[in-house]
Amino acid sequence: MTTYLVTGGAGFVGSHLIDRLLEEGHSVLCVDNMVTGSRTNIAHHLSNPKFEIMRHDVTFPLYVEVDAIFNLACPASPVSYQKDPVQTIKTSVLGAINILGLAKRLKCPVVQASTSEVYGSPERHPQDESYWGNVNPIGPRACYDEGKRVAETLFFDYRRQHNVDAKVVRIFNTYGPRMAVDDGRVVSNFIVQALKGEDITIYGDGTQTRSFCYVSDLVDGLVRTMETGRDFSGPVNIGNPAELSVHGLAKQVIELTRSHSLLKTMPLPVDDPIKRKPDISIAREHLNWSPEVELKDGLIATIDYFRSLGM
Ligand SMILES: NC(=O)c1ccc[n+]([C@@H]2O[C@H](COP(=O)([O-])OP(=O)(O)OC[C@H]3O[C@@H](n4cnc5c(N)ncnc54)[C@H](O)[C@@H]3O)[C@@H](O)[C@H]2O)c1
């Protein structure tokens, strides 16, 4: 049995990761400042003696005793990370410094939730981990993209300089139950609009592509990364290479919800990437990982979740 620290554990991905770790019999300390997380996401564990929650902001140092760390704290959707851009970049940068300092003291492995946003608007397709990216350093998304890039730098510097078993996972678009209703991510947006019978908002002409990974597949990739030996650092892409246009996604959601919603187009936001698709060769080879959940099945589970909220 291992005691895990999961920062950002009350968020969408973190809460599913905690479900998995507790199911496997481990203990979990969830650290979260609740900026985008919710107690409801972890309410089902509150009476579990192996689960503990601590309200704390990772931009401040943390003194706890654990065996391994997943660093997920950071708002993930443009709507939420652009509300307070300075706090967003502080969360990635100071958060990484504090969490790596903790891992150094505890001599424990630490996995960083990085993002496909480090590739920016990619000039290489699909994106493999050797691609350095094409990020606008001063645009409205930079607080997130550049924050995550600096966090990656810190992870590799702590590994080289302090011998910390630091690992980086680059997460591509992930969806599933417990996504926030109002954070503007494409899957939750479309489902909520379809269930409410509102027009479905497509930014741009809808031909831009995304790859959508179901949350249980991502959690499995995170756990497998943690289980690798200290020689494995990543970065490793975790995402679903099945590419779909935003327009195609909207059509599927309308079909699965049996909605009468119409499609409405709006201008593409600044720096919104046109293409995103992971090359997952490293994940296949080093983690023996590939996604298992079909988009249709994942969408049905996500739609059921939003229906259960009364949408
Ligand atoms: N969901 C995706 O598609 C996706 C894609 C790429 C990367 N990621 C990364 O995965 C991680 C989890 O994403 P998510 O989708 O669950 O987002 P989320 O917003 O649902 O969860 C983030 C959690 O971090 C907490 N948090 C934010 N700032 C904090 C701080 N300063 N101190 C402590 N806690 C803080 C929030 O309250 C929330 O519970 C993030 O680091 C995100 O960048 C997610």
Coordinates of C-alpha atoms and ligand atoms in Angstrom, one line a residue:
M1 CA 0.0 0.0 0.0
T2 CA 1.2 3.4 -1.0
T3 CA 0.2 6.9 0.3
Y4 CA -0.3 9.2 -2.6
L5 CA -0.5 12.9 -2.7
V6 CA -2.8 14.1 -5.5
T7 CA -2.8 17.9 -6.0
G8 CA -5.8 19.1 -7.8
G9 CA -7.6 16.0 -6.6
A10 CA -11.0 17.6 -6.3
G11 CA -11.0 18.4 -10.0
F12 CA -12.3 16.4 -13.0
V13 CA -9.2 14.2 -13.7
G14 CA -7.9 14.2 -10.1
S15 CA -11.1 12.9 -8.6
H16 CA -11.1 9.9 -11.1
L17 CA -7.5 9.3 -10.3
I18 CA -8.3 9.2 -6.6
D19 CA -11.2 6.7 -7.3
R20 CA -8.7 4.4 -8.9
L21 CA -6.0 4.7 -6.2
L22 CA -8.4 4.1 -3.4
E23 CA -10.0 1.2 -5.3
E24 CA -6.5 -0.4 -5.4
G25 CA -6.3 -0.1 -1.6
H26 CA -3.9 2.8 -1.4
S27 CA -4.2 5.9 0.8
V28 CA -4.7 9.3 -0.7
L29 CA -4.1 12.8 0.5
C30 CA -6.0 15.2 -1.8
V31 CA -4.7 18.8 -1.8
D32 CA -6.8 21.4 -3.6
N33 CA -7.6 25.1 -3.2
M34 CA -11.0 24.5 -4.8
V35 CA -10.7 27.2 -7.5
T36 CA -12.2 24.9 -10.1
G37 CA -12.5 21.7 -8.1
S38 CA -15.6 20.7 -6.2
R39 CA -16.3 18.8 -3.0
T40 CA -19.0 16.9 -4.8
N41 CA -16.4 15.2 -7.0
I42 CA -14.8 13.6 -3.9
A43 CA -17.8 13.5 -1.6
H44 CA -18.1 9.7 -1.9
H45 CA -14.7 9.3 -0.3
L46 CA -15.2 11.6 2.7
S47 CA -16.0 8.7 5.1
N48 CA -13.1 6.5 3.9
P49 CA -10.3 6.4 6.5
K50 CA -7.8 6.0 3.7
F51 CA -8.8 9.4 2.2
E52 CA -7.9 12.8 3.5
I53 CA -8.5 16.3 2.0
M54 CA -6.5 19.4 2.7
R55 CA -7.5 22.8 1.4
H56 CA -4.2 24.3 0.3
D57 CA -2.8 26.4 -2.6
V58 CA 0.2 24.8 -4.2
T59 CA 1.8 28.2 -4.8
F60 CA 2.8 27.9 -1.1
P61 CA 5.1 25.2 0.2
L62 CA 3.6 22.1 1.6
Y63 CA 5.0 19.8 4.3
V64 CA 3.4 16.4 4.3
E65 CA 4.7 12.8 4.3
V66 CA 3.7 10.7 1.3
D67 CA 5.3 7.9 -0.9
A68 CA 4.4 9.3 -4.3
I69 CA 3.0 12.5 -5.8
F70 CA 0.7 13.3 -8.8
N71 CA 0.8 17.0 -9.5
L72 CA -2.5 17.9 -11.2
A73 CA -3.3 21.3 -9.6
C74 CA -4.0 23.9 -12.3
P75 CA -7.2 25.1 -13.9
A76 CA -7.4 23.4 -17.2
S77 CA -10.0 25.1 -19.4
P78 CA -9.4 28.4 -21.1
V79 CA -12.4 30.0 -19.4
S80 CA -11.1 29.1 -15.9
Y81 CA -7.4 29.6 -16.5
Q82 CA -7.9 33.0 -18.1
K83 CA -10.0 34.4 -15.2
D84 CA -6.8 35.0 -13.2
P85 CA -3.9 34.5 -15.6
V86 CA -1.2 35.5 -13.0
Q87 CA -2.5 33.0 -10.5
T88 CA -2.6 30.4 -13.3
I89 CA 1.1 30.8 -14.2
K90 CA 2.0 30.9 -10.5
T91 CA 0.2 27.7 -10.0
S92 CA 2.2 25.9 -12.7
V93 CA 5.6 27.5 -11.9
L94 CA 5.5 28.0 -8.1
G95 CA 3.4 24.8 -7.7
A96 CA 6.0 22.8 -9.6
I97 CA 8.8 24.3 -7.5
N98 CA 7.0 23.5 -4.2
I99 CA 6.0 20.0 -5.3
L100 CA 9.4 19.1 -6.7
G101 CA 11.0 20.4 -3.4
L102 CA 8.7 18.1 -1.5
A103 CA 9.6 15.2 -3.8
K104 CA 13.3 15.9 -3.3
R105 CA 12.9 15.9 0.5
L106 CA 10.8 12.8 0.5
K107 CA 13.0 11.1 -2.2
C108 CA 9.7 10.0 -3.9
P109 CA 8.5 9.8 -7.5
V110 CA 6.4 12.7 -8.8
V111 CA 4.3 12.8 -12.0
Q112 CA 3.4 16.1 -13.6
A113 CA 0.2 16.6 -15.5
S114 CA 1.5 18.6 -18.5
T115 CA -0.5 19.2 -21.6
S116 CA -0.7 19.0 -25.4
E117 CA -0.8 22.8 -25.1
V118 CA 3.0 22.8 -24.9
Y119 CA 2.9 22.1 -28.6
G120 CA 0.9 25.3 -29.2
S121 CA -0.5 25.6 -32.7
P122 CA 1.6 22.7 -34.0
E123 CA 3.4 22.7 -37.3
R124 CA 4.0 18.9 -37.0
H125 CA 1.2 16.5 -37.2
P126 CA 0.7 14.2 -35.4
Q127 CA 2.7 15.6 -32.5
D128 CA 5.4 13.4 -31.0
E129 CA 7.3 14.2 -27.9
S130 CA 10.4 15.4 -29.7
Y131 CA 8.5 18.3 -31.2
W132 CA 9.3 21.6 -29.3
G133 CA 6.0 23.3 -30.1
N134 CA 4.8 26.6 -31.5
V135 CA 3.5 28.7 -28.6
N136 CA 2.7 32.3 -28.6
P137 CA 4.5 33.5 -25.4
I138 CA 2.5 36.7 -24.9
G139 CA -1.1 35.7 -25.9
P140 CA -4.1 35.1 -23.6
R141 CA -3.4 31.4 -23.5
A142 CA 0.3 31.8 -22.6
C143 CA -0.4 31.8 -18.8
Y144 CA -1.4 28.2 -19.2
D145 CA 0.8 27.0 -22.1
E146 CA 4.0 28.7 -20.9
G147 CA 3.3 27.9 -17.3
K148 CA 3.2 24.2 -18.2
R149 CA 6.3 24.5 -20.3
V150 CA 8.3 26.1 -17.4
A151 CA 6.9 23.3 -15.1
E152 CA 8.3 20.7 -17.6
T153 CA 11.7 22.6 -17.5
L154 CA 11.7 22.4 -13.7
F155 CA 10.8 18.7 -13.7
F156 CA 13.8 18.0 -15.9
D157 CA 16.1 20.3 -14.0
Y158 CA 15.2 18.7 -10.7
R159 CA 15.8 15.3 -12.3
R160 CA 19.3 16.3 -13.6
Q161 CA 20.4 18.5 -10.7
H162 CA 18.8 16.8 -7.7
N163 CA 18.2 13.3 -8.9
V164 CA 14.4 13.5 -8.3
D165 CA 12.4 10.8 -10.0
A166 CA 10.4 13.3 -11.9
K167 CA 8.1 12.3 -14.8
V168 CA 6.1 14.3 -17.3
V169 CA 2.8 13.3 -19.0
R170 CA 1.5 15.4 -21.8
I171 CA -2.3 15.1 -21.6
F172 CA -4.4 15.6 -24.7
N173 CA -8.1 16.6 -24.6
T174 CA -9.8 14.4 -22.0
Y175 CA -13.5 14.1 -21.3
G176 CA -15.9 12.3 -19.0
P177 CA -18.2 12.6 -16.1
R178 CA -17.4 15.4 -13.6
M179 CA -16.3 17.8 -16.2
A180 CA -17.5 21.2 -15.0
V181 CA -20.8 22.3 -16.6
D182 CA -19.7 25.8 -17.4
D183 CA -16.0 25.8 -18.2
G184 CA -16.4 26.0 -22.0
R185 CA -14.6 22.7 -22.9
V186 CA -15.9 21.4 -26.2
V187 CA -17.3 18.1 -25.1
S188 CA -19.1 19.4 -22.0
N189 CA -20.3 22.5 -23.9
F190 CA -21.8 20.5 -26.7
I191 CA -23.5 18.0 -24.4
V192 CA -25.0 20.6 -22.1
Q193 CA -26.2 22.6 -25.1
A194 CA -27.7 19.5 -26.7
L195 CA -29.5 18.4 -23.5
K196 CA -30.9 21.9 -23.0
G197 CA -32.0 22.0 -26.7
E198 CA -29.9 25.2 -27.2
D199 CA -27.9 25.9 -30.4
I200 CA -24.5 24.2 -30.4
T201 CA -21.7 26.7 -30.6
I202 CA -18.9 25.8 -33.0
Y203 CA -15.9 28.1 -32.9
G204 CA -14.5 28.6 -36.4
D205 CA -15.8 26.5 -39.3
G206 CA -15.7 23.3 -37.3
T207 CA -13.1 21.6 -39.5
Q208 CA -10.4 22.0 -36.8
T209 CA -9.7 18.6 -35.3
R210 CA -9.3 17.3 -31.8
S211 CA -8.6 13.9 -30.3
F212 CA -10.7 13.0 -27.3
C213 CA -9.5 10.6 -24.6
Y214 CA -11.9 9.1 -22.1
V215 CA -10.9 9.9 -18.5
S216 CA -10.4 6.2 -17.4
D217 CA -7.9 5.8 -20.2
L218 CA -6.0 8.9 -19.1
V219 CA -6.0 7.7 -15.4
D220 CA -4.6 4.4 -16.5
G221 CA -1.8 6.2 -18.4
L222 CA -1.0 8.4 -15.3
V223 CA -0.8 5.3 -13.1
R224 CA 1.3 3.4 -15.5
T225 CA 3.7 6.3 -15.8
M226 CA 4.0 6.4 -12.0
E227 CA 4.8 2.7 -12.0
T228 CA 7.7 3.0 -14.4
G229 CA 11.2 2.8 -12.9
R230 CA 13.2 6.0 -12.2
D231 CA 14.9 5.7 -15.6
F232 CA 11.7 6.7 -17.3
S233 CA 11.1 10.5 -17.3
G234 CA 8.8 11.0 -20.3
P235 CA 7.6 13.3 -21.6
V236 CA 5.0 10.9 -22.7
N237 CA 1.9 11.8 -24.7
I238 CA -1.4 10.4 -23.3
G239 CA -4.3 10.9 -25.6
N240 CA -6.5 9.2 -28.1
P241 CA -5.1 9.4 -31.7
A242 CA -8.5 8.9 -33.2
E243 CA -8.9 12.4 -34.8
L244 CA -12.3 14.0 -35.2
S245 CA -13.4 17.4 -36.4
V246 CA -15.3 19.6 -34.0
H247 CA -18.2 19.5 -36.4
G248 CA -18.2 15.7 -36.4
L249 CA -18.2 15.7 -32.6
A250 CA -21.2 18.1 -32.6
K251 CA -23.1 15.7 -34.9
Q252 CA -22.4 12.7 -32.7
V253 CA -23.5 14.5 -29.6
I254 CA -26.8 15.6 -31.3
E255 CA -27.4 12.0 -32.4
L256 CA -26.6 10.4 -29.0
T257 CA -28.7 12.9 -27.0
R258 CA -31.5 12.8 -29.6
S259 CA -31.4 16.6 -29.5
H260 CA -33.1 19.0 -31.9
S261 CA -30.2 21.6 -31.4
L262 CA -29.0 23.4 -34.4
L263 CA -25.3 24.3 -35.1
K264 CA -24.2 28.0 -34.7
T265 CA -20.8 29.2 -35.7
M266 CA -18.7 31.8 -33.8
P267 CA -15.3 33.3 -34.5
L268 CA -12.3 31.1 -33.5
P269 CA -10.7 32.3 -30.3
V270 CA -7.2 33.8 -30.4
D271 CA -4.4 31.1 -30.7
D272 CA -6.9 28.2 -30.8
P273 CA -5.0 25.3 -32.4
I274 CA -6.3 24.0 -35.7
K275 CA -5.0 20.5 -35.3
R276 CA -4.2 18.2 -32.4
K277 CA -3.4 14.5 -32.5
P278 CA -1.0 12.6 -30.3
D279 CA 1.6 10.2 -31.5
I280 CA 1.5 7.6 -28.8
S281 CA 4.4 5.4 -29.8
I282 CA 6.3 6.1 -26.5
A283 CA 3.2 5.3 -24.4
R284 CA 2.7 2.1 -26.3
E285 CA 6.4 1.1 -26.0
H286 CA 7.2 2.2 -22.5
L287 CA 3.9 2.0 -20.7
N288 CA 2.2 -0.7 -22.8
W289 CA -0.7 1.8 -22.9
S290 CA -3.2 2.7 -25.6
P291 CA -6.7 4.0 -25.2
E292 CA -9.5 1.4 -24.9
V293 CA -12.7 3.4 -24.6
E294 CA -14.5 4.1 -27.8
L295 CA -15.7 7.7 -28.3
K296 CA -19.3 6.6 -28.5
D297 CA -19.2 4.7 -25.2
G298 CA -17.4 7.6 -23.5
L299 CA -19.9 10.1 -24.8
I300 CA -22.8 8.0 -23.6
A301 CA -21.3 7.8 -20.0
T302 CA -20.7 11.6 -20.1
I303 CA -24.2 12.4 -21.3
D304 CA -25.6 10.1 -18.6
Y305 CA -23.6 12.1 -16.0
F306 CA -24.9 15.5 -17.3
R307 CA -28.4 14.1 -17.3
S308 CA -28.0 13.0 -13.7
L309 CA -27.3 16.7 -12.9
G310 CA -30.8 17.5 -14.2
M311 CA -29.7 18.9 -17.6
Ligands
LIG1 N1 -8.8 17.6 -18.8 C1 -8.0 17.8 -19.9 O1 -8.4 17.6 -21.0 C2 -6.6 18.1 -19.6 C3 -5.7 18.3 -20.8 C4 -4.4 18.6 -20.6 C5 -3.9 18.7 -19.3 N2 -4.7 18.6 -18.2 C6 -4.1 18.8 -16.9 O2 -4.6 17.9 -16.0 C7 -4.8 18.5 -14.7 C8 -6.2 18.3 -14.2 O3 -7.1 18.9 -15.1 P1 -8.7 18.9 -14.9 O4 -9.3 18.7 -16.3 O5 -9.0 17.9 -13.9 O6 -8.9 20.3 -14.4 P2 -9.8 20.9 -13.2 O7 -9.9 22.3 -13.3 O8 -11.1 20.1 -13.2 O9 -8.9 20.4 -12.0 C9 -7.8 21.2 -11.5 C10 -7.8 21.1 -10.0 O10 -6.7 21.8 -9.5 C11 -7.2 22.7 -8.4 N3 -6.2 23.8 -8.4 C12 -6.1 24.8 -9.3 N4 -5.1 25.7 -8.8 C13 -4.7 25.2 -7.6 C14 -3.7 25.7 -6.7 N5 -3.1 26.8 -6.9 N6 -3.5 25.0 -5.6 C15 -4.3 23.8 -5.4 N7 -5.2 23.3 -6.2 C16 -5.4 24.0 -7.3 C17 -8.6 23.1 -8.8 O11 -9.3 23.5 -7.7 C18 -9.1 21.8 -9.4 O12 -9.6 20.9 -8.4 C19 -4.4 20.0 -14.9 O13 -3.1 20.2 -14.5 C20 -4.5 20.2 -16.4 O14 -3.6 21.2 -16.8 C21 -6.0 18.3 -18.4

